[in-house]
Short mmCIF file of C-alpha atoms and ligand atoms in Angstrom, two decimals:
data_model
loop_
_atom_site.label_atom_id
_atom_site.label_comp_id
_atom_site.label_asym_id
_atom_site.label_seq_id
_atom_site.Cartn_x
_atom_site.Cartn_y
_atom_site.Cartn_z
CA MET R 847 0.24 -0.15 0.27
CA PRO R 848 1.67 3.67 -1.49
CA SER R 849 2.14 5.40 2.07
CA LYS R 850 0.85 8.96 2.18
CA GLN R 851 3.80 10.14 3.88
CA LEU R 852 7.06 9.80 4.82
CA LEU R 853 6.80 7.48 7.80
CA PHE R 854 10.06 7.37 9.71
CA GLY R 855 10.79 4.26 12.28
CA THR R 856 13.52 1.90 13.93
CA GLY R 857 15.25 -1.35 12.13
CA GLY R 858 14.30 -3.83 14.54
CA ILE R 859 12.92 -2.47 18.73
CA PRO R 860 13.85 0.43 19.95
CA ARG R 861 17.29 1.01 22.65
CA SER R 862 15.02 2.36 25.84
CA THR R 863 11.77 -0.30 24.72
CA LYS R 864 10.86 -3.14 28.19
CA GLY R 865 11.13 -6.28 26.70
CA THR R 866 12.48 -7.16 24.23
CA SER R 867 9.10 -8.52 22.35
CA SER R 868 8.53 -7.56 19.31
CA ILE R 869 5.06 -5.96 21.10
CA SER R 870 6.72 -4.50 24.00
CA GLY R 871 8.56 -2.61 20.24
CA ILE R 872 6.12 -1.64 18.36
CA LYS R 873 4.32 0.29 22.02
CA ARG R 874 7.44 2.12 22.47
CA ILE R 875 7.59 3.16 18.75
CA ARG R 876 4.46 4.66 19.45
CA GLU R 877 5.39 5.64 22.51
CA LEU R 878 8.55 7.71 20.96
CA GLY R 879 5.59 9.36 18.47
CA LEU R 880 7.07 7.29 15.67
CA ASP R 881 5.63 5.43 12.92
CA CYS R 882 7.00 2.85 11.98
CA MET R 883 9.16 -0.63 12.57
CA GLU R 884 11.58 -3.33 10.46
CA LEU R 885 10.64 -6.47 12.00
CA GLU R 886 14.78 -8.30 11.78
CA PHE R 887 14.26 -12.16 11.00
CA VAL R 888 17.76 -12.10 10.79
CA GLN R 889 18.92 -13.95 12.26
CA GLY R 890 15.70 -16.47 11.28
CA VAL R 891 12.23 -16.55 11.67
CA ARG R 892 11.38 -17.45 14.64
CA MET R 893 8.05 -16.16 15.30
CA GLY R 894 4.94 -18.35 14.33
CA GLU R 895 1.38 -18.08 12.67
CA LYS R 896 0.35 -16.75 16.16
CA GLY R 897 2.86 -14.42 17.34
CA ALA R 898 2.11 -12.87 13.91
CA LYS R 899 -1.32 -11.99 14.25
CA ASN R 900 -0.35 -10.98 17.59
CA VAL R 901 1.99 -8.80 16.19
CA LEU R 902 -0.98 -7.54 13.24
CA GLU R 903 -3.34 -7.21 15.84
CA THR R 904 -0.71 -4.64 18.29
CA ALA R 905 0.80 -2.79 14.98
CA LYS R 906 -2.35 -2.55 12.71
CA GLU R 907 -5.25 -2.12 15.38
CA GLU R 908 -3.69 -1.11 18.53
CA GLU R 909 -1.16 1.25 17.68
CA GLU R 910 -1.14 2.52 14.19
CA VAL R 911 2.86 1.03 13.56
CA ALA R 912 3.57 0.53 9.60
CA LEU R 913 6.06 -2.73 10.09
CA SER R 914 8.35 -3.75 7.70
CA VAL R 915 10.67 -7.03 7.79
CA HIS R 916 14.27 -7.72 6.67
CA ALA R 917 14.80 -11.00 5.62
CA PRO R 918 17.88 -13.77 7.11
CA TYR R 919 20.67 -12.12 6.72
CA TYR R 920 22.00 -15.75 5.67
CA ILE R 921 20.63 -15.42 2.07
CA ASN R 922 23.23 -15.66 -1.02
CA LEU R 923 20.43 -16.27 -4.56
CA ASN R 924 24.24 -16.78 -6.83
CA SER R 925 25.23 -20.38 -4.84
CA TYR R 926 25.90 -22.52 -6.85
CA ASP R 927 25.32 -25.77 -4.62
CA GLU R 928 22.07 -26.06 -5.31
CA GLU R 929 21.44 -26.83 -1.63
CA LYS R 930 22.19 -23.43 -0.17
CA LEU R 931 19.56 -21.80 -2.97
CA LYS R 932 17.62 -23.52 -1.81
CA ALA R 933 17.57 -23.15 1.58
CA SER R 934 18.60 -19.49 1.07
CA LEU R 935 14.57 -19.57 -1.46
CA GLU R 936 12.84 -21.57 1.99
CA ARG R 937 14.10 -18.55 4.05
CA ILE R 938 12.45 -15.32 1.64
CA TYR R 939 9.25 -17.78 2.06
CA GLN R 940 8.94 -17.95 4.92
CA ALA R 941 9.44 -14.17 5.87
CA SER R 942 7.45 -13.04 3.60
CA ARG R 943 4.71 -15.14 4.99
CA ILE R 944 5.45 -14.54 8.38
CA GLY R 945 5.53 -10.82 7.83
CA SER R 946 2.79 -11.05 5.28
CA LEU R 947 0.59 -12.32 8.61
CA CYS R 948 1.63 -9.94 10.58
CA GLY R 949 0.72 -6.99 7.97
CA ALA R 950 4.05 -5.95 6.57
CA GLU R 951 3.84 -5.68 3.14
CA SER R 952 7.51 -4.83 2.44
CA ILE R 953 10.49 -7.75 2.86
CA VAL R 954 13.63 -6.58 2.60
CA LEU R 955 16.68 -9.15 1.51
CA HIS R 956 20.60 -9.57 0.36
CA ALA R 957 20.55 -10.60 -2.66
CA GLY R 958 23.46 -12.76 -2.33
CA PHE R 959 27.39 -12.21 -3.43
CA TYR R 960 29.71 -12.28 -7.44
CA GLN R 961 31.98 -14.79 -5.91
CA LYS R 962 33.21 -15.71 -9.05
CA SER R 963 30.31 -15.27 -10.71
CA SER R 964 29.97 -12.90 -14.30
CA LYS R 965 28.05 -9.46 -13.41
CA LYS R 966 25.93 -10.70 -15.90
CA HIS R 967 25.28 -13.87 -14.53
CA THR R 968 24.92 -13.12 -11.10
CA PHE R 969 22.05 -10.02 -12.40
CA GLU R 970 20.47 -12.56 -14.11
CA ASN R 971 20.81 -16.37 -11.45
CA VAL R 972 19.48 -13.83 -8.56
CA SER R 973 16.07 -12.76 -11.30
CA LYS R 974 15.22 -16.07 -11.49
CA ALA R 975 15.00 -16.47 -7.58
CA LEU R 976 13.12 -13.70 -7.22
CA LYS R 977 10.07 -14.45 -10.99
CA ALA R 978 10.21 -18.20 -8.58
CA LEU R 979 9.15 -16.28 -4.81
CA THR R 980 7.06 -13.82 -6.54
CA GLY R 981 5.10 -16.56 -8.89
CA GLN R 982 4.57 -18.10 -5.93
CA PHE R 983 3.58 -15.58 -3.54
CA ARG R 984 0.55 -14.49 -7.08
CA GLU R 985 -0.38 -18.33 -7.01
CA GLU R 986 -0.14 -18.52 -2.03
CA GLY R 987 -2.55 -15.21 -2.31
CA ILE R 988 0.97 -13.85 -0.32
CA PRO R 989 1.00 -10.01 -0.89
CA ALA R 990 3.91 -9.37 0.18
CA ILE R 991 6.93 -7.26 -2.17
CA LEU R 992 10.03 -8.18 -2.20
CA ARG R 993 12.96 -5.78 -1.75
CA PRO R 994 16.43 -6.22 -3.33
CA GLU R 995 18.69 -3.83 -0.84
CA THR R 996 21.87 -1.48 -2.36
CA MET R 997 24.60 -3.00 -0.88
CA GLY R 998 28.27 -1.60 0.26
CA LYS R 999 30.13 -3.81 0.07
CA ARG R 1000 32.18 -4.53 -3.48
CA THR R 1001 31.15 -8.13 -3.40
CA GLN R 1002 28.15 -7.71 -2.43
CA PHE R 1003 25.86 -7.52 -5.20
CA GLY R 1004 22.95 -5.30 -5.16
CA THR R 1005 24.26 -1.53 -7.48
CA LEU R 1006 21.64 0.63 -7.60
CA GLU R 1007 21.64 -0.10 -11.10
CA GLU R 1008 21.30 -4.14 -10.39
CA VAL R 1009 18.44 -2.95 -7.95
CA LEU R 1010 16.55 -1.26 -10.76
CA ALA R 1011 17.09 -2.68 -12.96
CA LEU R 1012 15.30 -6.62 -11.14
CA SER R 1013 12.56 -3.76 -10.15
CA ALA R 1014 11.45 -3.00 -13.37
CA GLU R 1015 11.68 -6.23 -14.63
CA ILE R 1016 9.72 -8.14 -11.99
CA GLU R 1017 6.35 -7.95 -11.21
CA GLY R 1018 6.25 -8.07 -7.49
CA VAL R 1019 10.12 -6.22 -6.71
CA MET R 1020 10.70 -3.49 -5.64
CA PRO R 1021 14.08 -1.38 -4.31
CA CYS R 1022 14.92 -1.44 -0.98
CA LEU R 1023 18.04 1.99 -0.91
CA ASP R 1024 20.31 1.82 1.42
CA PHE R 1025 21.99 5.66 1.18
CA CYS R 1026 24.55 4.24 3.73
CA HIS R 1027 25.71 1.69 1.68
CA LEU R 1028 25.01 3.09 -1.74
CA HIS R 1029 27.38 5.81 -0.20
CA ALA R 1030 30.25 3.35 1.51
CA ARG R 1031 30.26 1.34 -1.82
CA GLU R 1032 32.29 4.11 -3.76
CA GLY R 1033 32.69 6.39 -1.60
CA LYS R 1034 30.33 8.76 -4.01
CA GLU R 1035 26.31 9.71 -3.28
CA ASN R 1036 26.29 11.88 -0.34
CA SER R 1037 25.44 15.55 -1.62
CA TYR R 1038 22.13 16.89 -2.80
CA PRO R 1039 23.21 16.52 -6.55
CA GLU R 1040 23.49 13.03 -6.65
CA PHE R 1041 20.70 12.10 -3.58
CA THR R 1042 18.57 14.03 -6.72
CA GLU R 1043 20.72 11.89 -8.60
CA VAL R 1044 19.42 8.27 -7.12
CA LEU R 1045 15.70 9.87 -7.00
CA SER R 1046 15.87 11.07 -10.61
CA GLY R 1047 17.40 7.22 -11.67
CA VAL R 1048 13.74 4.86 -9.65
CA GLU R 1049 11.91 7.40 -10.77
CA GLU R 1050 13.00 6.51 -14.23
CA SER R 1051 12.56 2.63 -14.14
CA LEU R 1052 9.92 3.02 -12.23
CA GLY R 1053 7.87 5.34 -12.81
CA LYS R 1054 5.96 7.64 -9.50
CA GLU R 1055 5.39 4.20 -7.92
CA GLY R 1056 8.77 4.07 -6.94
CA LEU R 1057 8.78 7.49 -5.39
CA SER R 1058 5.75 7.51 -3.91
CA ASN R 1059 6.00 3.67 -2.14
CA MET R 1060 9.66 3.94 -1.16
CA HIS R 1061 12.40 1.95 1.82
CA MET R 1062 14.59 3.31 2.76
CA HIS R 1063 17.74 2.69 5.52
CA ILE R 1064 19.68 4.84 6.76
CA ALA R 1065 22.34 4.73 8.77
CA GLY R 1066 26.32 6.66 9.34
CA VAL R 1067 28.62 4.88 7.99
CA GLU R 1068 32.69 4.08 8.17
CA TYR R 1069 33.93 2.37 5.40
CA GLY R 1070 37.40 1.47 3.47
CA ILE R 1071 38.70 0.50 0.11
CA ASN R 1072 36.40 -1.77 -0.03
CA GLY R 1073 33.71 -0.69 1.26
CA GLU R 1074 31.08 -0.99 3.96
CA LYS R 1075 32.31 -1.15 7.54
CA LYS R 1076 30.01 -0.41 10.28
CA HIS R 1077 27.17 1.49 10.56
CA LEU R 1078 27.53 5.02 12.88
CA ASN R 1079 25.62 7.80 15.22
CA LEU R 1080 24.23 9.37 11.77
CA ARG R 1081 26.29 12.90 13.61
CA GLU R 1082 29.12 10.93 14.32
CA SER R 1083 29.84 10.09 10.30
CA ASP R 1084 30.52 12.25 6.85
CA PHE R 1085 27.09 11.49 5.82
CA SER R 1086 24.98 14.85 4.67
CA TYR R 1087 21.48 13.45 5.87
CA PRO R 1088 20.38 17.26 6.01
CA GLU R 1089 20.79 16.47 1.99
CA LEU R 1090 19.16 13.53 1.71
CA MET R 1091 16.16 15.38 3.73
CA ARG R 1092 16.15 17.59 1.60
CA ALA R 1093 15.92 15.93 -1.65
CA LEU R 1094 13.46 13.62 -0.56
CA LYS R 1095 11.31 16.38 -0.16
CA GLU R 1096 11.53 18.38 -3.26
CA PHE R 1097 11.30 14.85 -4.63
CA LYS R 1098 7.22 14.21 -2.55
CA ALA R 1099 9.01 10.58 -1.72
CA ARG R 1100 6.92 8.34 0.08
CA GLY R 1101 6.69 5.28 1.94
CA LEU R 1102 9.10 3.97 4.71
CA VAL R 1103 12.68 5.71 5.89
CA ILE R 1104 14.19 3.38 8.88
CA LEU R 1105 17.47 3.68 10.85
CA GLU R 1106 19.83 1.55 11.24
CA SER R 1107 22.64 3.75 13.09
CA PRO R 1108 23.45 2.30 16.78
CA VAL R 1109 21.26 4.42 18.77
CA LEU R 1110 18.69 4.07 15.89
CA GLU R 1111 15.67 5.84 17.37
CA GLN R 1112 17.36 9.31 18.75
CA ASP R 1113 18.32 9.62 14.54
CA ALA R 1114 14.86 8.88 13.74
CA LEU R 1115 13.14 11.24 16.05
CA MET R 1116 15.56 13.78 14.69
CA LEU R 1117 15.74 13.08 10.58
CA ARG R 1118 11.41 13.30 11.27
CA GLU R 1119 12.57 16.76 13.22
CA ILE R 1120 14.60 17.61 10.65
CA TYR R 1121 12.87 16.70 7.65
CA THR R 1122 9.22 17.55 8.58
CA GLU R 1123 11.58 21.53 9.22
CA LEU R 1124 11.93 21.67 5.46
ZN1 LIG E 742 19.67 -4.99 5.66
#
């Protein structure tokens, strides 16, 4: 469902949550006055159907918090090992099925690694896997959108071009723009003109819907010659987040902004304030 606004929230439950459950995290998001949260299934999908229904009730009916899902990290859609490929598909499928029951539409995933493959061949393998999954979702009525993420290490599949091409090619696939990864990969994408170029690229590839139904990850980042090293708090990083907020406002971007810096909710609140005051 395209959102009418730009919503700000955290990747995982806020640091200041009392307790560790998704439900207490959703309640804390509402107390903080934030609007969304990404459920982190990154170590595996450990929630069952019953748990998912409870999450749906809390998020949708009680607290009105929009949810998304981050699929498990252990995924490589470019694996030559049939078993590993099968396990990767199964992890994405489970994250999507349970995520949908939680009311989350967007399922973010790290698609894989080039390893010894060419970029072109990797793209074909990832594309084939995502086509199989989205086809299965349609058959089973699972209303999930798969969001391959722009990745921060140069060994990882997921440049902006790759992620946009997959999204343009496959129904049910949209990008997750991780701006800290885009920046870390080459040390670029850190100024107003570069941000507007990224957003124009989204519009060119996906049309207006690309901008009205966005999913973004934002954090500060430490990086080196091979790209991303670790996440930082925005204020301790070189990331030009006020410029990014300006570009998002200018392009009337809509959707979810998920903060992934160590202080999570503090940066989410700060960014939203900057954005609102523009
Ligand atoms: Zn991620």
